[in-house]
Short mmCIF file of N, CA, C and O in Angstrom, two decimals:
data_model
loop_
_atom_site.label_atom_id
_atom_site.label_comp_id
_atom_site.label_asym_id
_atom_site.label_seq_id
_atom_site.Cartn_x
_atom_site.Cartn_y
_atom_site.Cartn_z
N MET M 9 -60.53 -199.51 18.64
CA MET M 9 -60.56 -200.04 19.53
C MET M 9 -58.86 -199.63 19.97
O MET M 9 -58.43 -199.76 21.21
N GLY M 10 -58.12 -199.23 18.85
CA GLY M 10 -57.14 -199.02 19.43
C GLY M 10 -56.53 -197.26 19.69
O GLY M 10 -57.72 -196.72 19.48
N THR M 11 -55.87 -196.99 20.79
CA THR M 11 -55.60 -195.96 20.91
C THR M 11 -54.68 -194.68 20.00
O THR M 11 -54.50 -193.46 20.36
N GLY M 12 -53.95 -195.54 19.18
CA GLY M 12 -53.25 -195.00 18.18
C GLY M 12 -51.83 -194.88 18.84
O GLY M 12 -50.55 -194.13 18.27
N LEU M 13 -51.53 -195.74 19.73
CA LEU M 13 -50.03 -195.51 20.33
C LEU M 13 -49.54 -196.69 20.14
O LEU M 13 -49.92 -197.87 19.46
N LEU M 14 -48.50 -196.67 19.80
CA LEU M 14 -47.52 -197.54 19.23
C LEU M 14 -45.84 -197.91 19.65
O LEU M 14 -45.39 -196.80 19.91
N ILE M 15 -45.89 -198.86 20.78
CA ILE M 15 -44.92 -199.43 21.30
C ILE M 15 -43.98 -200.03 20.95
O ILE M 15 -44.13 -200.81 20.45
N CYS M 16 -42.55 -200.09 20.63
CA CYS M 16 -41.59 -200.57 20.01
C CYS M 16 -40.78 -200.73 21.23
O CYS M 16 -39.90 -200.06 21.88
N ALA M 17 -39.97 -202.36 21.26
CA ALA M 17 -39.31 -202.45 22.36
C ALA M 17 -38.25 -202.96 21.58
O ALA M 17 -37.21 -204.07 21.95
N ALA M 18 -37.53 -202.05 20.90
CA ALA M 18 -36.38 -202.49 20.02
C ALA M 18 -35.10 -201.45 21.29
O ALA M 18 -35.63 -200.79 21.86
N PRO M 19 -34.14 -202.23 21.39
CA PRO M 19 -32.79 -201.98 22.26
C PRO M 19 -32.24 -200.99 21.77
O PRO M 19 -31.98 -200.76 20.45
N LEU M 20 -31.95 -199.83 22.84
CA LEU M 20 -31.27 -198.75 22.47
C LEU M 20 -29.82 -198.68 22.02
O LEU M 20 -29.41 -197.71 21.23
N ALA M 21 -29.27 -199.79 22.23
CA ALA M 21 -27.72 -200.07 22.06
C ALA M 21 -27.35 -200.34 20.84
O ALA M 21 -26.30 -200.54 20.46
N ALA M 22 -28.38 -200.43 19.70
CA ALA M 22 -28.50 -201.16 18.41
C ALA M 22 -27.70 -200.08 17.34
O ALA M 22 -26.54 -200.87 16.94
N ALA M 23 -27.83 -198.97 17.44
CA ALA M 23 -27.03 -197.85 17.10
C ALA M 23 -26.30 -197.15 17.90
O ALA M 23 -26.67 -196.41 18.78
N PRO M 24 -24.52 -196.82 17.23
CA PRO M 24 -24.14 -195.70 17.86
C PRO M 24 -24.48 -194.75 18.14
O PRO M 24 -24.81 -194.10 16.92
N ALA M 25 -24.28 -194.16 19.02
CA ALA M 25 -24.80 -192.49 18.84
C ALA M 25 -23.45 -191.77 18.62
O ALA M 25 -23.94 -190.60 17.98
N VAL M 26 -22.46 -192.09 18.81
CA VAL M 26 -21.36 -191.70 18.04
C VAL M 26 -20.44 -192.47 17.23
O VAL M 26 -20.33 -193.57 17.30
N ALA M 27 -19.89 -191.71 16.10
CA ALA M 27 -18.90 -192.11 15.70
C ALA M 27 -18.44 -193.51 15.98
O ALA M 27 -17.77 -194.46 15.80
N ASN M 28 -17.51 -192.36 16.83
CA ASN M 28 -16.48 -193.66 17.47
C ASN M 28 -16.65 -194.59 18.52
O ASN M 28 -16.05 -194.90 19.40
N ALA M 29 -18.08 -194.36 18.75
CA ALA M 29 -18.43 -195.73 20.16
C ALA M 29 -18.10 -196.58 20.09
O ALA M 29 -18.17 -197.27 21.31
N SER M 30 -17.89 -197.52 18.98
CA SER M 30 -17.66 -199.32 19.16
C SER M 30 -16.13 -198.79 19.02
O SER M 30 -15.76 -200.45 19.00
N ALA M 31 -15.20 -197.80 19.07
CA ALA M 31 -13.72 -197.75 18.95
C ALA M 31 -13.55 -198.47 20.67
O ALA M 31 -13.98 -197.83 21.52
N PRO M 32 -12.61 -199.30 20.38
CA PRO M 32 -11.80 -200.00 22.02
C PRO M 32 -11.29 -198.64 22.57
O PRO M 32 -10.55 -197.81 22.19
N ARG M 33 -11.66 -199.09 24.27
CA ARG M 33 -10.86 -197.86 24.92
C ARG M 33 -10.32 -198.27 25.76
O ARG M 33 -10.24 -199.81 26.42
N ALA M 34 -9.13 -197.78 26.57
CA ALA M 34 -7.79 -198.51 27.42
C ALA M 34 -8.67 -198.18 28.96
O ALA M 34 -8.94 -197.13 29.12
N VAL M 35 -8.71 -199.28 29.62
CA VAL M 35 -8.91 -199.15 30.99
C VAL M 35 -7.78 -199.07 31.73
O VAL M 35 -7.09 -200.10 31.57
N VAL M 36 -7.77 -197.92 32.59
CA VAL M 36 -6.67 -198.01 33.53
C VAL M 36 -7.23 -198.36 34.86
O VAL M 36 -8.33 -197.76 35.60
N ALA M 37 -6.63 -199.73 35.23
CA ALA M 37 -7.30 -200.21 36.59
C ALA M 37 -6.04 -199.34 37.72
O ALA M 37 -4.76 -199.24 37.81
N SER M 38 -6.75 -199.08 38.93
CA SER M 38 -5.78 -198.33 39.82
C SER M 38 -5.91 -199.12 41.37
O SER M 38 -7.08 -200.00 41.35
N ALA M 39 -5.11 -199.16 42.08
CA ALA M 39 -4.57 -200.25 42.76
C ALA M 39 -5.88 -199.51 44.48
O ALA M 39 -6.18 -198.28 44.38
N PRO M 40 -6.09 -200.59 44.83
CA PRO M 40 -6.96 -199.98 45.81
C PRO M 40 -6.82 -199.26 46.84
O PRO M 40 -5.81 -199.54 47.45
N GLN M 41 -7.64 -198.08 46.98
CA GLN M 41 -6.95 -196.98 48.17
C GLN M 41 -6.96 -198.20 49.70
O GLN M 41 -8.61 -198.47 49.92
N GLN M 42 -6.43 -198.26 50.54
CA GLN M 42 -6.95 -198.68 51.74
C GLN M 42 -7.01 -197.35 53.13
O GLN M 42 -6.16 -196.56 53.03
N ALA M 43 -7.72 -197.75 53.45
CA ALA M 43 -8.08 -196.56 54.89
C ALA M 43 -6.73 -196.42 55.97
O ALA M 43 -6.10 -197.72 55.80
N PRO M 44 -6.28 -195.41 56.17
CA PRO M 44 -5.72 -195.94 57.05
C PRO M 44 -5.54 -196.39 58.05
O PRO M 44 -7.22 -196.24 59.04
N LYS M 45 -4.88 -197.08 59.04
CA LYS M 45 -5.24 -198.04 60.15
C LYS M 45 -5.41 -196.79 61.29
O LYS M 45 -4.36 -196.18 61.38
N PRO M 46 -6.47 -197.78 62.50
CA PRO M 46 -6.35 -196.85 63.67
C PRO M 46 -4.61 -197.15 64.29
O PRO M 46 -3.93 -197.98 64.34
N THR M 47 -4.43 -195.81 65.25
CA THR M 47 -3.58 -195.88 65.88
C THR M 47 -3.77 -195.67 67.47
O THR M 47 -4.61 -194.72 67.99
N LEU M 48 -2.86 -196.33 68.33
CA LEU M 48 -3.25 -195.86 70.04
C LEU M 48 -1.94 -195.46 70.19
O LEU M 48 -0.68 -196.02 70.22
N SER M 49 -1.54 -194.44 71.01
CA SER M 49 -0.21 -193.80 71.92
C SER M 49 -0.86 -194.54 73.41
O SER M 49 -1.30 -194.74 73.83
N ALA M 50 0.53 -194.97 74.25
CA ALA M 50 0.29 -195.15 74.96
C ALA M 50 1.70 -194.51 76.34
O ALA M 50 2.92 -194.78 75.45
N LYS M 51 1.19 -193.88 77.90
CA LYS M 51 2.25 -193.35 78.22
C LYS M 51 1.80 -194.07 79.71
O LYS M 51 1.15 -193.90 80.21
N ALA M 52 3.28 -194.08 80.44
CA ALA M 52 3.03 -194.13 82.20
C ALA M 52 3.16 -193.14 82.98
O ALA M 52 4.27 -192.52 82.70
N THR M 53 2.36 -193.00 83.90
CA THR M 53 3.04 -191.61 84.80
C THR M 53 4.32 -192.06 85.99
O THR M 53 4.26 -191.46 86.43
N VAL M 54 4.90 -193.23 85.41
CA VAL M 54 5.78 -193.84 86.18
C VAL M 54 6.49 -194.44 85.87
O VAL M 54 5.81 -195.34 84.92
N LYS M 55 7.75 -194.82 86.30
CA LYS M 55 8.88 -195.40 85.43
C LYS M 55 8.75 -197.12 86.67
O LYS M 55 9.38 -198.22 85.97
N SER M 56 8.61 -196.51 88.01
CA SER M 56 8.86 -197.71 88.79
C SER M 56 7.59 -197.61 90.00
O SER M 56 7.68 -196.12 90.08
N ALA M 57 7.58 -198.06 90.39
CA ALA M 57 6.17 -198.31 91.45
C ALA M 57 6.54 -199.42 92.51
O ALA M 57 6.97 -200.42 91.94
N LYS M 58 5.61 -199.39 93.45
CA LYS M 58 5.93 -200.44 94.47
C LYS M 58 4.80 -201.20 94.00
O LYS M 58 3.85 -200.98 93.54
N ALA M 59 4.55 -202.35 94.62
CA ALA M 59 3.83 -203.41 93.88
C ALA M 59 2.56 -203.19 94.47
O ALA M 59 2.19 -202.34 95.76
N TRP M 60 1.25 -203.22 93.84
CA TRP M 60 -0.10 -202.55 93.84
C TRP M 60 -0.06 -201.12 94.21
O TRP M 60 -1.44 -200.86 94.59
N GLN M 61 0.76 -200.79 93.88
CA GLN M 61 0.96 -199.01 94.00
C GLN M 61 0.01 -198.76 92.67
O GLN M 61 0.44 -199.23 91.48
N GLU M 62 -1.26 -197.60 92.82
CA GLU M 62 -1.51 -197.34 91.79
C GLU M 62 -1.06 -196.01 90.87
O GLU M 62 -0.24 -195.27 91.41
N PHE M 63 -0.81 -196.27 89.29
CA PHE M 63 -0.19 -195.46 88.38
C PHE M 63 -0.98 -195.56 87.42
O PHE M 63 -2.35 -196.15 87.21
N ARG M 64 -1.06 -194.83 86.44
CA ARG M 64 -1.72 -194.50 85.44
C ARG M 64 -1.23 -194.49 84.53
O ARG M 64 -0.21 -194.61 83.87
N VAL M 65 -2.18 -195.44 83.10
CA VAL M 65 -1.26 -195.15 81.55
C VAL M 65 -2.54 -194.42 80.91
O VAL M 65 -3.81 -194.76 80.89
N TYR M 66 -2.08 -193.70 79.76
CA TYR M 66 -2.44 -192.50 79.07
C TYR M 66 -2.58 -192.63 78.12
O TYR M 66 -1.33 -193.06 77.46
N GLY M 67 -3.33 -192.18 77.05
CA GLY M 67 -2.97 -191.93 75.50
C GLY M 67 -4.25 -191.03 74.73
O GLY M 67 -4.90 -191.40 75.27
N SER M 68 -3.88 -191.46 73.71
CA SER M 68 -4.76 -190.69 72.65
C SER M 68 -5.04 -191.66 71.82
O SER M 68 -4.19 -192.75 71.11
N SER M 69 -6.07 -191.53 70.67
CA SER M 69 -6.25 -192.44 69.50
C SER M 69 -6.06 -191.80 68.21
O SER M 69 -6.83 -190.67 68.48
N THR M 70 -6.19 -192.24 67.17
CA THR M 70 -6.17 -191.51 65.61
C THR M 70 -7.25 -192.55 65.34
O THR M 70 -6.76 -193.87 65.05
N ARG M 71 -8.23 -192.21 63.97
CA ARG M 71 -8.66 -192.64 63.12
C ARG M 71 -9.73 -193.81 64.30
O ARG M 71 -9.66 -195.17 63.35
N LEU M 72 -9.97 -193.94 65.45
CA LEU M 72 -11.11 -194.75 65.95
C LEU M 72 -11.96 -193.74 66.36
O LEU M 72 -11.91 -192.67 66.77
N ALA M 73 -13.36 -194.05 66.69
CA ALA M 73 -14.50 -193.74 66.59
C ALA M 73 -14.35 -193.43 68.19
O ALA M 73 -13.69 -194.10 69.07
N SER M 74 -14.77 -192.41 68.48
CA SER M 74 -14.79 -192.16 70.30
C SER M 74 -15.93 -193.20 70.96
O SER M 74 -16.98 -193.58 69.93
N GLY M 75 -15.20 -193.62 71.80
CA GLY M 75 -16.54 -194.72 72.68
C GLY M 75 -16.16 -196.06 72.49
O GLY M 75 -16.68 -196.99 72.71
N THR M 76 -14.54 -196.05 71.85
CA THR M 76 -14.65 -197.17 71.84
C THR M 76 -13.46 -197.57 72.92
O THR M 76 -12.62 -197.03 73.43
N ARG M 77 -13.74 -199.22 72.97
CA ARG M 77 -13.41 -199.58 74.04
C ARG M 77 -11.58 -199.80 74.03
O ARG M 77 -11.33 -200.87 73.07
N VAL M 78 -10.89 -199.70 75.15
CA VAL M 78 -9.13 -199.90 75.08
C VAL M 78 -9.44 -201.16 76.31
O VAL M 78 -9.48 -200.63 76.96
N THR M 79 -8.22 -201.83 76.15
CA THR M 79 -7.79 -202.65 77.05
C THR M 79 -6.38 -202.62 77.40
O THR M 79 -5.66 -202.68 76.60
N LEU M 80 -6.26 -202.84 78.93
CA LEU M 80 -4.64 -203.19 79.07
C LEU M 80 -4.26 -204.64 79.14
O LEU M 80 -4.71 -205.10 79.37
N GLN M 81 -3.19 -204.61 78.28
CA GLN M 81 -2.75 -206.10 77.83
C GLN M 81 -0.83 -206.04 78.34
O GLN M 81 -0.59 -204.88 78.85
N GLN M 82 -1.17 -207.18 79.26
CA GLN M 82 0.71 -207.13 79.89
C GLN M 82 1.36 -208.42 79.55
O GLN M 82 0.57 -209.64 79.14
N LEU M 83 2.48 -208.37 79.36
CA LEU M 83 3.33 -209.63 78.78
C LEU M 83 4.03 -210.37 79.65
O LEU M 83 4.43 -209.81 80.42
N GLN M 84 3.36 -211.65 79.45
CA GLN M 84 3.36 -212.44 80.65
C GLN M 84 4.38 -214.12 79.81
O GLN M 84 3.45 -214.54 79.03
N LYS M 85 5.53 -214.19 80.03
CA LYS M 85 5.63 -215.54 79.79
C LYS M 85 5.58 -215.16 77.98
O LYS M 85 4.99 -216.46 77.41
N LYS M 86 5.99 -214.42 77.41
CA LYS M 86 6.11 -214.28 75.95
C LYS M 86 4.76 -214.29 75.19
O LYS M 86 4.71 -214.49 74.00
N ARG M 87 3.65 -213.96 76.04
CA ARG M 87 2.62 -213.90 75.77
C ARG M 87 1.78 -212.64 76.32
O ARG M 87 1.70 -212.45 77.35
N TRP M 88 1.25 -211.91 75.25
CA TRP M 88 0.40 -210.63 75.54
C TRP M 88 -0.79 -211.20 76.43
O TRP M 88 -1.77 -211.91 75.70
N VAL M 89 -1.45 -210.86 77.87
CA VAL M 89 -2.45 -211.64 78.39
C VAL M 89 -3.39 -210.03 78.39
O VAL M 89 -2.99 -208.94 79.34
N SER M 90 -4.64 -209.94 78.50
CA SER M 90 -5.18 -209.11 78.58
C SER M 90 -6.09 -209.14 80.25
O SER M 90 -6.22 -209.74 80.50
N LEU M 91 -5.42 -207.86 80.65
CA LEU M 91 -5.88 -207.56 82.03
C LEU M 91 -7.23 -206.82 81.96
O LEU M 91 -7.48 -206.25 81.38
N PRO M 92 -8.02 -207.04 83.04
CA PRO M 92 -9.59 -206.56 83.53
C PRO M 92 -9.33 -205.27 83.59
O PRO M 92 -9.81 -204.60 84.85
N ILE M 93 -8.72 -204.09 83.00
CA ILE M 93 -8.57 -202.71 82.74
C ILE M 93 -8.93 -202.00 81.55
O ILE M 93 -8.23 -202.57 81.03
N HIS M 94 -10.21 -201.80 81.31
CA HIS M 94 -10.35 -201.18 80.38
C HIS M 94 -11.18 -199.91 80.42
O HIS M 94 -12.00 -199.83 81.80
N MET M 95 -11.56 -199.36 79.27
CA MET M 95 -12.29 -198.00 79.62
C MET M 95 -13.12 -197.47 78.13
O MET M 95 -12.13 -198.31 77.14
N ASN M 96 -13.89 -197.20 77.98
CA ASN M 96 -14.12 -196.17 76.43
C ASN M 96 -13.14 -194.94 76.06
O ASN M 96 -13.07 -194.29 76.97
N THR M 97 -13.12 -194.62 75.00
CA THR M 97 -12.09 -193.46 74.65
C THR M 97 -13.34 -192.50 74.90
O THR M 97 -14.49 -192.66 74.77
N THR M 98 -12.60 -190.85 75.32
CA THR M 98 -13.78 -190.28 75.35
C THR M 98 -14.13 -189.51 73.99
O THR M 98 -13.71 -189.91 72.67
N ARG M 99 -14.49 -188.30 73.89
CA ARG M 99 -15.14 -187.86 72.89
C ARG M 99 -13.99 -187.08 72.01
O ARG M 99 -14.16 -186.86 70.70
N SER M 100 -12.74 -186.94 72.97
CA SER M 100 -11.50 -186.73 71.87
C SER M 100 -10.62 -187.65 72.12
O SER M 100 -9.25 -187.29 71.60
N HIS M 101 -10.95 -188.37 71.88
CA HIS M 101 -10.38 -189.81 71.40
C HIS M 101 -9.31 -190.08 72.88
O HIS M 101 -8.04 -190.45 71.90
N ALA M 102 -9.28 -189.78 73.64
CA ALA M 102 -8.01 -190.18 74.81
C ALA M 102 -8.28 -190.96 75.55
O ALA M 102 -9.80 -191.68 76.15
N TYR M 103 -7.95 -191.82 76.21
CA TYR M 103 -8.29 -192.41 77.61
C TYR M 103 -6.83 -192.50 78.82
O TYR M 103 -5.98 -192.23 78.30
N ASN M 104 -7.30 -192.84 79.71
CA ASN M 104 -6.77 -192.52 81.09
C ASN M 104 -7.40 -193.72 82.27
O ASN M 104 -8.00 -193.49 82.46
N LEU M 105 -6.42 -194.78 82.21
CA LEU M 105 -6.21 -196.05 83.10
C LEU M 105 -5.97 -196.05 83.98
O LEU M 105 -4.96 -195.79 84.45
N ARG M 106 -6.20 -196.12 85.36
CA ARG M 106 -5.97 -196.53 86.52
C ARG M 106 -5.06 -197.96 86.61
O ARG M 106 -6.00 -199.18 86.12
N VAL M 107 -4.27 -198.11 87.09
CA VAL M 107 -3.38 -199.69 87.14
C VAL M 107 -2.46 -199.66 88.28
O VAL M 107 -2.13 -199.14 88.93
N LYS M 108 -2.84 -201.28 88.83
CA LYS M 108 -2.17 -201.47 89.72
C LYS M 108 -1.45 -202.88 89.57
O LYS M 108 -2.12 -203.66 88.98
N LEU M 109 -0.27 -203.29 89.84
CA LEU M 109 0.46 -204.39 88.89
C LEU M 109 1.47 -204.99 90.19
O LEU M 109 1.73 -204.48 91.17
N GLY M 110 0.90 -206.22 90.40
CA GLY M 110 1.28 -206.91 91.33
C GLY M 110 3.09 -207.77 91.09
O GLY M 110 3.80 -208.16 92.11
N ILE M 111 3.08 -207.82 89.59
CA ILE M 111 4.38 -209.05 89.31
C ILE M 111 5.36 -208.05 89.69
O ILE M 111 5.66 -207.35 89.34
N LYS M 112 6.66 -208.56 90.29
CA LYS M 112 7.49 -207.74 90.57
C LYS M 112 8.53 -207.96 89.85
O LYS M 112 8.79 -209.01 88.67
N GLY M 113 9.76 -206.64 89.15
CA GLY M 113 10.21 -206.93 88.13
C GLY M 113 9.76 -205.95 87.02
O GLY M 113 8.97 -205.19 87.19
N LEU M 114 10.53 -205.77 85.87
CA LEU M 114 10.57 -205.27 84.59
C LEU M 114 9.17 -205.99 84.15
O LEU M 114 8.58 -207.01 83.90
N ASN M 115 7.91 -205.10 83.81
CA ASN M 115 6.43 -205.48 83.32
C ASN M 115 6.38 -204.30 81.64
O ASN M 115 7.02 -203.17 81.82
N LYS M 116 6.21 -205.39 80.95
CA LYS M 116 6.05 -204.71 79.70
C LYS M 116 4.31 -204.62 79.48
O LYS M 116 3.87 -205.71 79.55
N ILE M 117 3.68 -203.66 78.99
CA ILE M 117 2.27 -203.23 79.00
C ILE M 117 1.99 -202.53 77.74
O ILE M 117 3.00 -201.85 77.16
N ARG M 118 0.53 -202.69 77.08
CA ARG M 118 0.46 -201.96 76.21
C ARG M 118 -1.29 -201.83 76.19
O ARG M 118 -1.79 -202.40 76.61
N ILE M 119 -1.97 -201.04 75.11
CA ILE M 119 -3.08 -200.83 74.94
C ILE M 119 -3.37 -201.59 73.93
O ILE M 119 -3.66 -200.89 72.74
N VAL M 120 -4.84 -202.06 73.87
CA VAL M 120 -5.32 -202.76 72.69
C VAL M 120 -6.44 -201.95 72.32
O VAL M 120 -7.42 -202.00 73.33
N GLY M 121 -7.33 -202.19 71.15
CA GLY M 121 -8.69 -201.79 70.94
C GLY M 121 -9.23 -200.97 69.46
O GLY M 121 -8.23 -200.68 69.28
N GLY M 122 -9.75 -201.59 69.21
CA GLY M 122 -10.72 -201.21 67.73
C GLY M 122 -9.66 -201.44 66.74
O GLY M 122 -9.37 -200.77 65.48
N GLY M 123 -8.65 -202.61 66.89
CA GLY M 123 -7.97 -203.12 65.98
C GLY M 123 -6.52 -202.51 65.78
O GLY M 123 -6.04 -202.60 64.93
N ALA M 124 -6.40 -201.59 66.38
CA ALA M 124 -5.01 -200.55 67.00
C ALA M 124 -4.12 -201.30 68.18
O ALA M 124 -5.12 -201.76 69.14
N VAL M 125 -3.15 -201.38 68.25
CA VAL M 125 -2.09 -201.91 68.93
C VAL M 125 -0.96 -200.83 69.74
O VAL M 125 -0.60 -199.74 68.27
N SER M 126 -1.11 -200.55 70.72
CA SER M 126 0.05 -199.11 71.25
C SER M 126 1.41 -199.71 71.29
O SER M 126 1.52 -200.85 71.20
N ASN M 127 2.54 -198.58 71.54
CA ASN M 127 3.44 -198.76 71.67
C ASN M 127 3.88 -199.34 73.09
O ASN M 127 2.58 -199.54 73.90
N THR M 128 4.70 -200.53 73.15
CA THR M 128 5.18 -201.12 74.85
C THR M 128 5.31 -199.86 75.18
O THR M 128 6.50 -199.15 75.20
N VAL M 129 4.89 -200.20 76.72
CA VAL M 129 5.44 -199.37 78.22
C VAL M 129 6.42 -200.05 79.14
O VAL M 129 5.61 -201.33 79.00
N GLN M 130 7.10 -199.42 79.52
CA GLN M 130 7.92 -200.24 80.50
C GLN M 130 7.69 -199.94 81.83
O GLN M 130 7.96 -198.67 82.11
N VAL M 131 7.03 -200.73 82.92
CA VAL M 131 7.10 -200.06 84.22
C VAL M 131 8.03 -201.11 84.84
O VAL M 131 7.50 -202.53 84.96
N THR M 132 8.82 -200.79 85.97
CA THR M 132 9.19 -201.73 86.91
C THR M 132 8.87 -201.41 88.40
O THR M 132 8.08 -201.00 88.70
N ILE M 133 7.97 -202.85 88.71
CA ILE M 133 7.41 -203.13 89.83
C ILE M 133 8.27 -203.33 91.01
O ILE M 133 9.11 -204.43 90.70
N ARG M 134 8.77 -202.61 92.04
CA ARG M 134 9.63 -203.36 93.26
C ARG M 134 9.12 -203.95 94.45
O ARG M 134 7.72 -203.58 94.46
#
């Protein structure tokens, strides 16, 4: 009735393959590598504009996927407020927003998106 086949279920690690296999080895732990953070740059086409006059805020991104949504923010009473001005970055990782501001005086604006925050741009509205 037997086929002549013998199956043994012995653990393979029972006998060391090399004479020094049981010697302790030093394990060197390396610090986890963090991916570089995404960045955005921002520039305005004007330094000063009349109230509700259109100007552009443009720039580029690094380490952001193309098509990432970027939004314009304005500093209002020490708080950054997202304005309803946004677009997706192009295939070349650039963006170009048309902006109209109505709050007179020095306006500080920036671009956010994909976990990145751009530099602050100052535009005076008169």
